[in-house]
mmCIF file of C-alpha atoms in Angstrom:
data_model
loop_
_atom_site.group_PDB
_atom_site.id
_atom_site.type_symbol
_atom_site.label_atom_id
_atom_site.label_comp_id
_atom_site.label_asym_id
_atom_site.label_seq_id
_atom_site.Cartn_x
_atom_site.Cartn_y
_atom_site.Cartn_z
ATOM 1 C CA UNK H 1 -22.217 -10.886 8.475
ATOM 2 C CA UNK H 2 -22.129 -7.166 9.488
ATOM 3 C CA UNK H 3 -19.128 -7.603 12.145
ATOM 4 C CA UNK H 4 -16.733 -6.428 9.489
ATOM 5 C CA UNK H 5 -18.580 -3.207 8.962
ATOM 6 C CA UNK H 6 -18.962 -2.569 12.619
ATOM 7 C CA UNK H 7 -15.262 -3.199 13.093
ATOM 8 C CA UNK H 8 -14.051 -1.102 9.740
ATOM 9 C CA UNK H 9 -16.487 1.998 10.839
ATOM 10 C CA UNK H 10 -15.131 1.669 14.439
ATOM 11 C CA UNK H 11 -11.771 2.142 13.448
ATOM 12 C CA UNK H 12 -12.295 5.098 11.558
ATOM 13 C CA UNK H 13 -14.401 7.523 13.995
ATOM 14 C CA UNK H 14 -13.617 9.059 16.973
ATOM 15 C CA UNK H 15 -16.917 7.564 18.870
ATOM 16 C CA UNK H 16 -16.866 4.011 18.561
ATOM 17 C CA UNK H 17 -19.653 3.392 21.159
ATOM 18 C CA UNK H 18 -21.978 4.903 18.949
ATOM 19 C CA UNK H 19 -21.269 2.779 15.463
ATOM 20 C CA UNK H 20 -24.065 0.504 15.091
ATOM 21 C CA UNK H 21 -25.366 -1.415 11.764
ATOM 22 C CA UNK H 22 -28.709 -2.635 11.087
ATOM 23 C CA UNK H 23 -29.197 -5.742 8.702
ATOM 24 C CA UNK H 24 -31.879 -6.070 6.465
ATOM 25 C CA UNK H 25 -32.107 -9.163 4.043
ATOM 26 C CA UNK H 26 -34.150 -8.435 1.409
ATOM 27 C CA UNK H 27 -33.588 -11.456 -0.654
ATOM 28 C CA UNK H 28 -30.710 -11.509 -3.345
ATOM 29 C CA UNK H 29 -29.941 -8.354 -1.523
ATOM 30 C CA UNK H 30 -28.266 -7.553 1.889
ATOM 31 C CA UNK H 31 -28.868 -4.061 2.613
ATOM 32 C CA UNK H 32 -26.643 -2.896 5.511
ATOM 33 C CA UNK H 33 -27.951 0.090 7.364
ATOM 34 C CA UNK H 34 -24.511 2.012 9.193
ATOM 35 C CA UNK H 35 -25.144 4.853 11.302
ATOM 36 C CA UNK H 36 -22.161 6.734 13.642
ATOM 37 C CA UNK H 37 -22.429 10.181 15.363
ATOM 38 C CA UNK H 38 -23.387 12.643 14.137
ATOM 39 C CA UNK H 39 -19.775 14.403 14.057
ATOM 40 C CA UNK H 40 -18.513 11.091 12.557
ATOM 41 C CA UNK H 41 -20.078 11.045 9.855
ATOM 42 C CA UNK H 42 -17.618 12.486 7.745
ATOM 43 C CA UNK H 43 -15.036 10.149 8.844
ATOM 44 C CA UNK H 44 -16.868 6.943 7.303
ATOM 45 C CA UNK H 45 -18.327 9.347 4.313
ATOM 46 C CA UNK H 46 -14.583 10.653 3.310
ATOM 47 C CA UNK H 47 -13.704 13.547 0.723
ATOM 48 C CA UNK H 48 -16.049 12.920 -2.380
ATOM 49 C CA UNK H 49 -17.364 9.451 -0.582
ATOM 50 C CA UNK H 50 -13.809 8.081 -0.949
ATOM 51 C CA UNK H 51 -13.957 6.696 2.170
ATOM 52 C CA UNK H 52 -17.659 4.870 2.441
ATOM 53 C CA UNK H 53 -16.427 3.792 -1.981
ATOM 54 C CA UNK H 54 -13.557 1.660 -0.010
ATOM 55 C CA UNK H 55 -15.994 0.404 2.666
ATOM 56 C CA UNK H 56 -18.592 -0.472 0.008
ATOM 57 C CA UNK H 57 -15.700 -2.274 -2.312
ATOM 58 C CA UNK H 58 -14.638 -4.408 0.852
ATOM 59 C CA UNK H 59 -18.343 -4.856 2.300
ATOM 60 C CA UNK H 60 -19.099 -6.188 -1.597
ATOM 61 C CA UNK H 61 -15.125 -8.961 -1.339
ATOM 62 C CA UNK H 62 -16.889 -10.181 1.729
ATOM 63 C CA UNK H 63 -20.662 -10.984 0.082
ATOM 64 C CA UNK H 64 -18.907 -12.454 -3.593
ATOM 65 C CA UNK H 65 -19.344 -16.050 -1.936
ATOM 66 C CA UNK H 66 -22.580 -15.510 -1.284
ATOM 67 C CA UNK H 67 -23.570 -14.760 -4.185
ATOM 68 C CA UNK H 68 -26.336 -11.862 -2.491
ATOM 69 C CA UNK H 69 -25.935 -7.808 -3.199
ATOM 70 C CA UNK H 70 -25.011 -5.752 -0.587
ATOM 71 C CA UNK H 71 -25.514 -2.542 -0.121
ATOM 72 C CA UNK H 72 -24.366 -0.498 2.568
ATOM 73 C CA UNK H 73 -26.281 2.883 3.459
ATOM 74 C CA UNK H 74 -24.726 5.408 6.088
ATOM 75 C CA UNK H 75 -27.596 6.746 7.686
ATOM 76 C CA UNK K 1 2.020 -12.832 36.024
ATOM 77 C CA UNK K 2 5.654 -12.818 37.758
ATOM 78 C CA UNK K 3 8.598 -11.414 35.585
ATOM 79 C CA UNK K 4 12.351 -11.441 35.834
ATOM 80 C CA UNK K 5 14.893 -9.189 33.995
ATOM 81 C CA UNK K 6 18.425 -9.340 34.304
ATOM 82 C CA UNK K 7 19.774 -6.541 32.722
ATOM 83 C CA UNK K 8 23.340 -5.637 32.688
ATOM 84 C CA UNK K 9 24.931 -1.627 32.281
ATOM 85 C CA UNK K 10 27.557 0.738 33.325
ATOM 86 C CA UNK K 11 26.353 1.636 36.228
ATOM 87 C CA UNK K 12 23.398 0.043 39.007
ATOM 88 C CA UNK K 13 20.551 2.785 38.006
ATOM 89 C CA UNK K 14 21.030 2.432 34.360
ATOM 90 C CA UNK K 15 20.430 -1.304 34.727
ATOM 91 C CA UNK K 16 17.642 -0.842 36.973
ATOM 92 C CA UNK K 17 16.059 1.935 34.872
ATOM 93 C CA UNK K 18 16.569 -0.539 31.323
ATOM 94 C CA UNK K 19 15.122 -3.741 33.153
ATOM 95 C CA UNK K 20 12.029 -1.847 34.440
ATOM 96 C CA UNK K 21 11.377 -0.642 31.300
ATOM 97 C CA UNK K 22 11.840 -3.798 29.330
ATOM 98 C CA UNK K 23 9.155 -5.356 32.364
ATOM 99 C CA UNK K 24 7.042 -1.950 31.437
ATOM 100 C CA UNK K 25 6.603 -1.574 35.845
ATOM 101 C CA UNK K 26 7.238 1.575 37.819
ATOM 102 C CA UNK K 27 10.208 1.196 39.761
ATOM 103 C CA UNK K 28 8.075 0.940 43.350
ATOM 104 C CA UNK K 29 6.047 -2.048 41.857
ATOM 105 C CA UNK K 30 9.914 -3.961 41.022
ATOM 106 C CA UNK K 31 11.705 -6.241 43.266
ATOM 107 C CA UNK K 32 15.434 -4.919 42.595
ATOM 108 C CA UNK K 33 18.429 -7.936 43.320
ATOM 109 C CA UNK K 34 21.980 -6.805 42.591
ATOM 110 C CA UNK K 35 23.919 -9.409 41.301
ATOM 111 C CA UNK K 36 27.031 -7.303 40.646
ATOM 112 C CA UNK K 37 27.912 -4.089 41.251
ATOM 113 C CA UNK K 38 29.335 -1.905 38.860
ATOM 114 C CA UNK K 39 32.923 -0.095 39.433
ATOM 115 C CA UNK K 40 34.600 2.704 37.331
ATOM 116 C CA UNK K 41 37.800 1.159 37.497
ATOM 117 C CA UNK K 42 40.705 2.771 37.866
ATOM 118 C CA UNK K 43 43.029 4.947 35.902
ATOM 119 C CA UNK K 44 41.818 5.503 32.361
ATOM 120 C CA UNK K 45 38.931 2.896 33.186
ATOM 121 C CA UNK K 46 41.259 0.020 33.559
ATOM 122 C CA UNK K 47 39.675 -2.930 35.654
ATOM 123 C CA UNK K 48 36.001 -1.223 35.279
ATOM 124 C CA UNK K 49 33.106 -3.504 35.858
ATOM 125 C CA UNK K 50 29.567 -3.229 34.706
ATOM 126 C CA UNK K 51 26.572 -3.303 37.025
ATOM 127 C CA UNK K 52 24.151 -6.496 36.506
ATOM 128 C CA UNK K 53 20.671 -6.244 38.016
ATOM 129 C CA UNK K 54 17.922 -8.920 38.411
ATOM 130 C CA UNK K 55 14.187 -7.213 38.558
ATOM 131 C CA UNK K 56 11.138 -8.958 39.311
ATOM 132 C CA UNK K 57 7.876 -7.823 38.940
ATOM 133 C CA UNK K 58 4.420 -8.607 38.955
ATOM 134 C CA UNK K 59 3.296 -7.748 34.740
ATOM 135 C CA UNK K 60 -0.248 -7.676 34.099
ATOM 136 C CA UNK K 61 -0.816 -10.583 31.316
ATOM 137 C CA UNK K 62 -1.049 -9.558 28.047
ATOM 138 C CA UNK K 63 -4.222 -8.083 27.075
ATOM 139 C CA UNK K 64 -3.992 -8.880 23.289
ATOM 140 C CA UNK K 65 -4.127 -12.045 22.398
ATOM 141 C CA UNK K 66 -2.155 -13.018 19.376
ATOM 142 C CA UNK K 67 -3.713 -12.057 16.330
ATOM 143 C CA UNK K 68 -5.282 -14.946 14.686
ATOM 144 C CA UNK K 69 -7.010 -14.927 11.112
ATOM 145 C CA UNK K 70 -8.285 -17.774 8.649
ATOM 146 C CA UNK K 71 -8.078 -20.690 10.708
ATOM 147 C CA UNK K 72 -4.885 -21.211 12.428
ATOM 148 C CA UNK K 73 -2.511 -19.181 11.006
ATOM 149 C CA UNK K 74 -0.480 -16.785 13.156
ATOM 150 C CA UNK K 75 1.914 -14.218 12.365
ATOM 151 C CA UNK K 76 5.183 -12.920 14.339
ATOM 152 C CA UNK K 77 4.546 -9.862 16.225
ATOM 153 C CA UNK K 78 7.877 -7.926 14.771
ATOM 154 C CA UNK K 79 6.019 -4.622 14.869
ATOM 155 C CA UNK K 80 8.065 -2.188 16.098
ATOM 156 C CA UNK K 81 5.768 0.797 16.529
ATOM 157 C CA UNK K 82 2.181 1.818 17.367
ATOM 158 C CA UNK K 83 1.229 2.408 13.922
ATOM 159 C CA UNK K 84 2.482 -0.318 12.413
ATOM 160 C CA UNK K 85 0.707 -2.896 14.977
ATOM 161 C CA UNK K 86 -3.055 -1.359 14.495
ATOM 162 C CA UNK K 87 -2.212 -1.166 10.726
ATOM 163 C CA UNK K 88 -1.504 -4.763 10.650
ATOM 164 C CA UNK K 89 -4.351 -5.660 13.431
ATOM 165 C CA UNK K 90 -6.958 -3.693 11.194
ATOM 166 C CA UNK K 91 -5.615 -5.499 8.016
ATOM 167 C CA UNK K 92 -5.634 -8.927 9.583
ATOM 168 C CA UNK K 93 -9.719 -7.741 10.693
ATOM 169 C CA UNK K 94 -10.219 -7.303 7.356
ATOM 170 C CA UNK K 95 -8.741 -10.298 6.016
ATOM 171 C CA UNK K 96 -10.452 -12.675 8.399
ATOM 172 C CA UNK K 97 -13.653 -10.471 7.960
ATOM 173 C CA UNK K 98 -14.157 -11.558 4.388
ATOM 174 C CA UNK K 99 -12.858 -15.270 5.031
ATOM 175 C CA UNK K 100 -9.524 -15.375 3.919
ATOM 176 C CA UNK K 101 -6.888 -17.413 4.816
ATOM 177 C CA UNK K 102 -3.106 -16.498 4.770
ATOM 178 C CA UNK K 103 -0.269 -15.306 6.305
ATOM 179 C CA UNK K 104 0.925 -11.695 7.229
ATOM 180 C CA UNK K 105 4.377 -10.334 7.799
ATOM 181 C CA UNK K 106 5.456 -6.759 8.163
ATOM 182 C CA UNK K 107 7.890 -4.200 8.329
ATOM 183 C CA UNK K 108 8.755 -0.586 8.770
ATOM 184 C CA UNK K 109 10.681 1.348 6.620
ATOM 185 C CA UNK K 110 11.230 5.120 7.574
ATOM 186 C CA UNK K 111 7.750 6.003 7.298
ATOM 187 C CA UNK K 112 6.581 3.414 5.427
ATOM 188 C CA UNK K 113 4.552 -0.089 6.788
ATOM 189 C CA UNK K 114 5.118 -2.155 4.331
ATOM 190 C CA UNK K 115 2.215 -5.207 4.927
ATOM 191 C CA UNK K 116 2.429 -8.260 3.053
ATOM 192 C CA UNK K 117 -0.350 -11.183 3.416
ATOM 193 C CA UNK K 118 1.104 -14.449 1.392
ATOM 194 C CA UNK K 119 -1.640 -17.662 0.891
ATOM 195 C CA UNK K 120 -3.735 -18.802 -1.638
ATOM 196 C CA UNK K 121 -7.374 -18.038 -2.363
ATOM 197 C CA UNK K 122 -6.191 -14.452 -2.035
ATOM 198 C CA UNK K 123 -8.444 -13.422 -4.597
ATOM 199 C CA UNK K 124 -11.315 -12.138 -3.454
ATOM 200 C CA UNK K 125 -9.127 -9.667 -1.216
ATOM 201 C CA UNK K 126 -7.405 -8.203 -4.616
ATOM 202 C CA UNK K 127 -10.521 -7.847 -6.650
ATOM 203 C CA UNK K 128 -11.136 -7.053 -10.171
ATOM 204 C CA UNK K 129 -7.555 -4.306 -10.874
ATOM 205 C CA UNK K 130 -6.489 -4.479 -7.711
ATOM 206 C CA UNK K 131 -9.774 -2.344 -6.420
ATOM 207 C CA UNK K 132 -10.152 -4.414 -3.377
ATOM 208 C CA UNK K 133 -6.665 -4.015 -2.163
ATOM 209 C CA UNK K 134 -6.375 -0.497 -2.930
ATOM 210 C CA UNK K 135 -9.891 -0.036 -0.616
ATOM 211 C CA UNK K 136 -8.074 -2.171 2.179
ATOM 212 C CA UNK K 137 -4.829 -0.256 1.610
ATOM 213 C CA UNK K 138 -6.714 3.000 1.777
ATOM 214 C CA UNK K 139 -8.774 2.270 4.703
ATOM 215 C CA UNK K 140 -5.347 0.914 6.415
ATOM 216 C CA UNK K 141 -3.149 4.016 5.478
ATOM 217 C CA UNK K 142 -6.051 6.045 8.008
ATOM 218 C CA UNK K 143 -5.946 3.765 10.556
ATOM 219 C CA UNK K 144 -2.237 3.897 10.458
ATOM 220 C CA UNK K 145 -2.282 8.078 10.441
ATOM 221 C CA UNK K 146 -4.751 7.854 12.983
ATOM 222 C CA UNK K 147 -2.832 8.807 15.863
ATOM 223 C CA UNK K 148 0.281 9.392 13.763
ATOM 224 C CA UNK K 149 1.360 13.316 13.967
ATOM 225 C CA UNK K 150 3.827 12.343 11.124
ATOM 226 C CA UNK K 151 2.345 10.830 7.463
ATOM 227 C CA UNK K 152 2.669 6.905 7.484
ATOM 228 C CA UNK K 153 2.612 5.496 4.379
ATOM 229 C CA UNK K 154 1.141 1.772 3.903
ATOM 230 C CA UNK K 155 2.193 -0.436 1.514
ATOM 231 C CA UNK K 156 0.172 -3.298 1.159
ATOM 232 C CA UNK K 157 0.694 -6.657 -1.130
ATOM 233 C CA UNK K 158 -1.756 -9.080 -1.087
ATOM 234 C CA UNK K 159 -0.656 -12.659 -2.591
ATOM 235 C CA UNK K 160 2.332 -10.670 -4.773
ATOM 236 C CA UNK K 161 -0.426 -8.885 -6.600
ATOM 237 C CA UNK K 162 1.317 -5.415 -6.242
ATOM 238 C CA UNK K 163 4.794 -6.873 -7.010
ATOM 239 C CA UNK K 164 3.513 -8.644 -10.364
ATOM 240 C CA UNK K 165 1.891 -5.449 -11.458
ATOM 241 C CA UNK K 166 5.048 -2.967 -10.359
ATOM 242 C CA UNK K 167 7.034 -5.150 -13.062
ATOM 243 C CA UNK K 168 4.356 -5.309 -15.388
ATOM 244 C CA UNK K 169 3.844 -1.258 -15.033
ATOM 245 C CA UNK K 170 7.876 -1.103 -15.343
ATOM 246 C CA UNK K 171 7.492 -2.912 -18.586
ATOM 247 C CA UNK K 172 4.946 -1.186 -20.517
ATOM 248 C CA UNK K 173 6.362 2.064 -19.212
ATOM 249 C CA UNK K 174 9.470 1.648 -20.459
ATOM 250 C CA UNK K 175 7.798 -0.174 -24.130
ATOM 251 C CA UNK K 176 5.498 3.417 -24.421
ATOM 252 C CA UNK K 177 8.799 5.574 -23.427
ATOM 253 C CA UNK K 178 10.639 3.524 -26.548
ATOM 254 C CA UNK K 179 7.576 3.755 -28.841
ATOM 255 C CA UNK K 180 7.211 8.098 -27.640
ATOM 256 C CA UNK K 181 10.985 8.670 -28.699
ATOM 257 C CA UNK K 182 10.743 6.345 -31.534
ATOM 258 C CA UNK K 183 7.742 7.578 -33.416
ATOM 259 C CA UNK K 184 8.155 11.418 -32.102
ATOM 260 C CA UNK K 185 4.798 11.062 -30.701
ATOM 261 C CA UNK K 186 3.672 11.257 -27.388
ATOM 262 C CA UNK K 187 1.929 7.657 -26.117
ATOM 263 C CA UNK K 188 -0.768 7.893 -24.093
ATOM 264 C CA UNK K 189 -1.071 4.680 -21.445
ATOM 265 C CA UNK K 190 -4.029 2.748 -19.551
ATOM 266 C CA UNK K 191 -6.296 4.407 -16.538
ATOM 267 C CA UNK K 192 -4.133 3.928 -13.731
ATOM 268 C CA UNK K 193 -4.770 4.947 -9.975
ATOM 269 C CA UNK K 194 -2.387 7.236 -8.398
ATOM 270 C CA UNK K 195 0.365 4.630 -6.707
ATOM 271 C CA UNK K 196 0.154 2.892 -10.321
ATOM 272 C CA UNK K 197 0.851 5.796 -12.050
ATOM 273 C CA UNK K 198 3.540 7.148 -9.729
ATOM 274 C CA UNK K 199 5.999 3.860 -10.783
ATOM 275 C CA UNK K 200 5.708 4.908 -14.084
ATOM 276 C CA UNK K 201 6.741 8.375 -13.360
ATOM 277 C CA UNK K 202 9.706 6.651 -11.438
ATOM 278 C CA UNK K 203 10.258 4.444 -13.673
ATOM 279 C CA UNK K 204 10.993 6.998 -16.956
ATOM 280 C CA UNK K 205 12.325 9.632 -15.114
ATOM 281 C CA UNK K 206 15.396 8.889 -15.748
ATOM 282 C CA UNK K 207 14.685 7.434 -19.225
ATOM 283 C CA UNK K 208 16.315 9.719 -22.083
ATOM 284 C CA UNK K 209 14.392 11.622 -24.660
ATOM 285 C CA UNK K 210 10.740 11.528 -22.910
ATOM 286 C CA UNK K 211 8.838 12.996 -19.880
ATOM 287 C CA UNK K 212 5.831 12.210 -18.569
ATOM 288 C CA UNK K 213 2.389 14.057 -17.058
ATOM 289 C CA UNK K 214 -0.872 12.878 -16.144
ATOM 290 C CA UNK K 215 -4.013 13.611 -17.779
ATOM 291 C CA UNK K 216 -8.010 13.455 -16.966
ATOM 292 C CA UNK K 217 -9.567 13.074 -14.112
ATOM 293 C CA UNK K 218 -10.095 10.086 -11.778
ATOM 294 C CA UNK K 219 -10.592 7.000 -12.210
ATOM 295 C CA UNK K 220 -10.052 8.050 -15.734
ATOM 296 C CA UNK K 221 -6.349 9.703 -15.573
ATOM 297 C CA UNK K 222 -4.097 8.327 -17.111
ATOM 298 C CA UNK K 223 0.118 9.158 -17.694
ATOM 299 C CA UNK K 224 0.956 10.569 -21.671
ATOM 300 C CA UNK K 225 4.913 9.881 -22.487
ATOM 301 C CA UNK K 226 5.948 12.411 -24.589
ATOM 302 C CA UNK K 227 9.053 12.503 -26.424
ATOM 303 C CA UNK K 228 11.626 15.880 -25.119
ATOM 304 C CA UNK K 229 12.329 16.750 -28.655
ATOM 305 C CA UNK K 230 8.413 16.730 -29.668
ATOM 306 C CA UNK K 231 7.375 19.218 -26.963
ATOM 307 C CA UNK K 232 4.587 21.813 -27.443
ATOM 308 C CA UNK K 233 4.500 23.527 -31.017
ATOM 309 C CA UNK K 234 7.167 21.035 -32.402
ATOM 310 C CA UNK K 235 5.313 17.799 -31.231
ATOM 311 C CA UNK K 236 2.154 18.968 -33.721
ATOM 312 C CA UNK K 237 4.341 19.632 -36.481
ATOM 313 C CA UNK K 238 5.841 16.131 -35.565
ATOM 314 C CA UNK K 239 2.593 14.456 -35.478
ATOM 315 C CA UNK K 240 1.403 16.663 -39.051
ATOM 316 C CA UNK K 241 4.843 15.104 -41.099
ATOM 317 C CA UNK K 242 3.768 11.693 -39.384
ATOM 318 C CA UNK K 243 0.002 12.149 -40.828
ATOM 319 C CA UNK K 244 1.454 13.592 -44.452
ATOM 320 C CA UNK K 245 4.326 10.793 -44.571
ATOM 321 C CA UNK K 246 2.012 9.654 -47.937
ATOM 322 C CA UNK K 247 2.534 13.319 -49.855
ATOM 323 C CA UNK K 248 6.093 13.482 -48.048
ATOM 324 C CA UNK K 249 7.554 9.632 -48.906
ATOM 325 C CA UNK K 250 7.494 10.270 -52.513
ATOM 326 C CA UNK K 251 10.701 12.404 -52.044
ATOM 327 C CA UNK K 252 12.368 10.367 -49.773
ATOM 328 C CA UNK K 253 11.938 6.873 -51.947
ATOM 329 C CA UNK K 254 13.304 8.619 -54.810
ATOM 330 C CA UNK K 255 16.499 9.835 -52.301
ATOM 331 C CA UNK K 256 16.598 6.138 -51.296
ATOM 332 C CA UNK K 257 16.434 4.772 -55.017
ATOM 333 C CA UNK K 258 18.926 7.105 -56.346
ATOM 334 C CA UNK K 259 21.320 6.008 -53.101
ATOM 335 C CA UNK K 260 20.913 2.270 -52.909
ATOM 336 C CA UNK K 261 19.918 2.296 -57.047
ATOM 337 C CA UNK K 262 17.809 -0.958 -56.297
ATOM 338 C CA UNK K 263 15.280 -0.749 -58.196
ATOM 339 C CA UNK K 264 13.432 -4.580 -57.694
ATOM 340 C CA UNK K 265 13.232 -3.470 -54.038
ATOM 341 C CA UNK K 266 11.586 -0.002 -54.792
ATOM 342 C CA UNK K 267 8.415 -0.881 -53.036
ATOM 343 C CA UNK K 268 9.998 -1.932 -49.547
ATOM 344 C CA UNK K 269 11.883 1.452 -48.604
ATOM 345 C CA UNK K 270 8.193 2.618 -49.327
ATOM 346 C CA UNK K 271 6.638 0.294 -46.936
ATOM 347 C CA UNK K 272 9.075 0.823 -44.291
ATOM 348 C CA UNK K 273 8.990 4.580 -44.510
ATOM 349 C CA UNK K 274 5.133 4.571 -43.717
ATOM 350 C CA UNK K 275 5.539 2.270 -40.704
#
């Protein structure tokens, strides 16, 4: 359920190799755990969290069927 | 995978340099067959004959495979540049990321990809105002810039949701313009995000007797239409007659009975004047 993450982070940083995401279910609520280098991190975060806001509203089109939360944490 | 080109120019080298290029080889890796070569001609070019080359050429296979999303829909690979082709790649991701099904066709336009994905059950890539879209249109619009030293724009429609709202903005913009010149008073419109708010700027630009400016702060801003003549100072004194038009419509009914000397239909000048 994370590939979309992985592949929207990926796109956006300048180290790919080093995107991962770590899935935790935590019932009604996915909580998806992104972490890129260190330099990259402004690149998914974006001026005033513009950037991980767009992530998060896409992340949430792709859980709706679900019918879970998610919640996606740059870490 | 084996490749012929037969490629035809003015002279041998041109046709040799266009086919290798079309088969995207160095020239050592080609297999060159003249089929015909080319002459100048004679006087003033008369009798000239162009050069026709046949290269072959071993192409590695393609490494992309067609871009497939949703379940068997494919779309035609007209990209013409770099940009455009990972814009519409990371789109199509997207797409097939959160389970949609649908169809994608694209096009550049100066510096502008415009992306349009056509199916149904489009909805859940739009979202509630379009917020979805805009987030995939954002996200897109970097990819796109990425490697881009010039600024790509992206233009992305999802199921005609961006068209339906462009004449819908159109509409109201021009309705509020009417209303701003009519009543003297400036008519402040919806929260609107910046492309939104930009067609209405467009839109009554050219409209007589208003302008328009953007006020607040996001996601709050929104575009005021204010009438030319009602500008600054004048537009409060405007708005002051407009709040006083109880004191101030005495005099004008009794100028409007004394013209039209009606007097059954005294009350409806009255009425009219306060609306």
């Amino acid at each position: 359920m994370s590939d979309l993450l992985v592949t929207m982070a990926k796109a956006l940083v300048t180290n790919p190799d080093a995107v991962t995401v770590k899935e935790i279910d935590r019932g009604s609520t996915v909580v998806l755990e992104l972490s890129v280098a260190p330099e990259d991190m402004g690149k998914v975060i974006g001026k005033g969290g513009k950037r991980a806001q767009a992530i998060r509203t896409i992340m949430k089109a792709k859980y709706l069927r679900t019918g879970k939360r998610v919640v996606v944490d740059i870490v | 995978m084996e490749k012929t080109v037969t490629k035809t120019a003015k002279t041998v080298e041109e046709a040799i340099s266009l086919a290798i290029e079309e088969l995207g080889v160095s020239e050592d890796e080609a297999v060159v067959e003249i089929m015909e070569e080319g002459t100048s001609g004679g006087f003033l070019g008369m009798g000239k004959k162009m050069a026709t080359v046949q290269v072959t050429a071993n192409v590695p296979e393609e490494e992309e495979e067609p871009v497939y999303y949703g379940d068997d829909e494919t779309f035609e690979g007209d990209a013409v540049s770099e940009a455009e082709d990972e814009a519409v790649a990371f789109v199509a991701e997207i797409l097939s990321g959160i389970g949609i099904h649908g169809k994608l066709d694209s096009y550049r336009e100066g510096e502008t990809i415009f992306i349009r994905v056509t199916g149904q059950d489009c909805g859940a890539a739009i979202g509630r105002h379009g917020e979805t879209l805009d987030a995939i249109s954002y996200l897109t619009s970097l990819v796109a810039n990425k490697h881009s030293e010039e600024h790509i724009r992206v233009s992305l429609d999802i199921g005609g949701y961006k068209k339906r709202r462009e004449i819908m903005l159109i509409s109201m913009a021009q309705k509020a313009a009417s209303r701003a010149a009519r009543s003297g008073r400036p008519v402040e419109l919806e929260a609107m995000n910046p492309s939104e708010r930009r067609i209405v700027h467009s839109t009554l630009q050219t409209f007589a007797g208003v302008t328009t400016h953007s006020e607040g702060e996001e996601p709050q801003r929104r575009v005021v239409v204010s009438p030319t003549r009602g500008n600054g100072p004048v537009q409060t004194s405007a708005s002051t007659f407009e709040d006083h038009a109880d004191t101030a419509s005495d005099d004008t009914d009794a100028d409007i009975l004394s013209d039209t000397t009606v007097i059954e239909t005294a009350n409806d000048p009255a009425n009219e004047s306060e609306e």
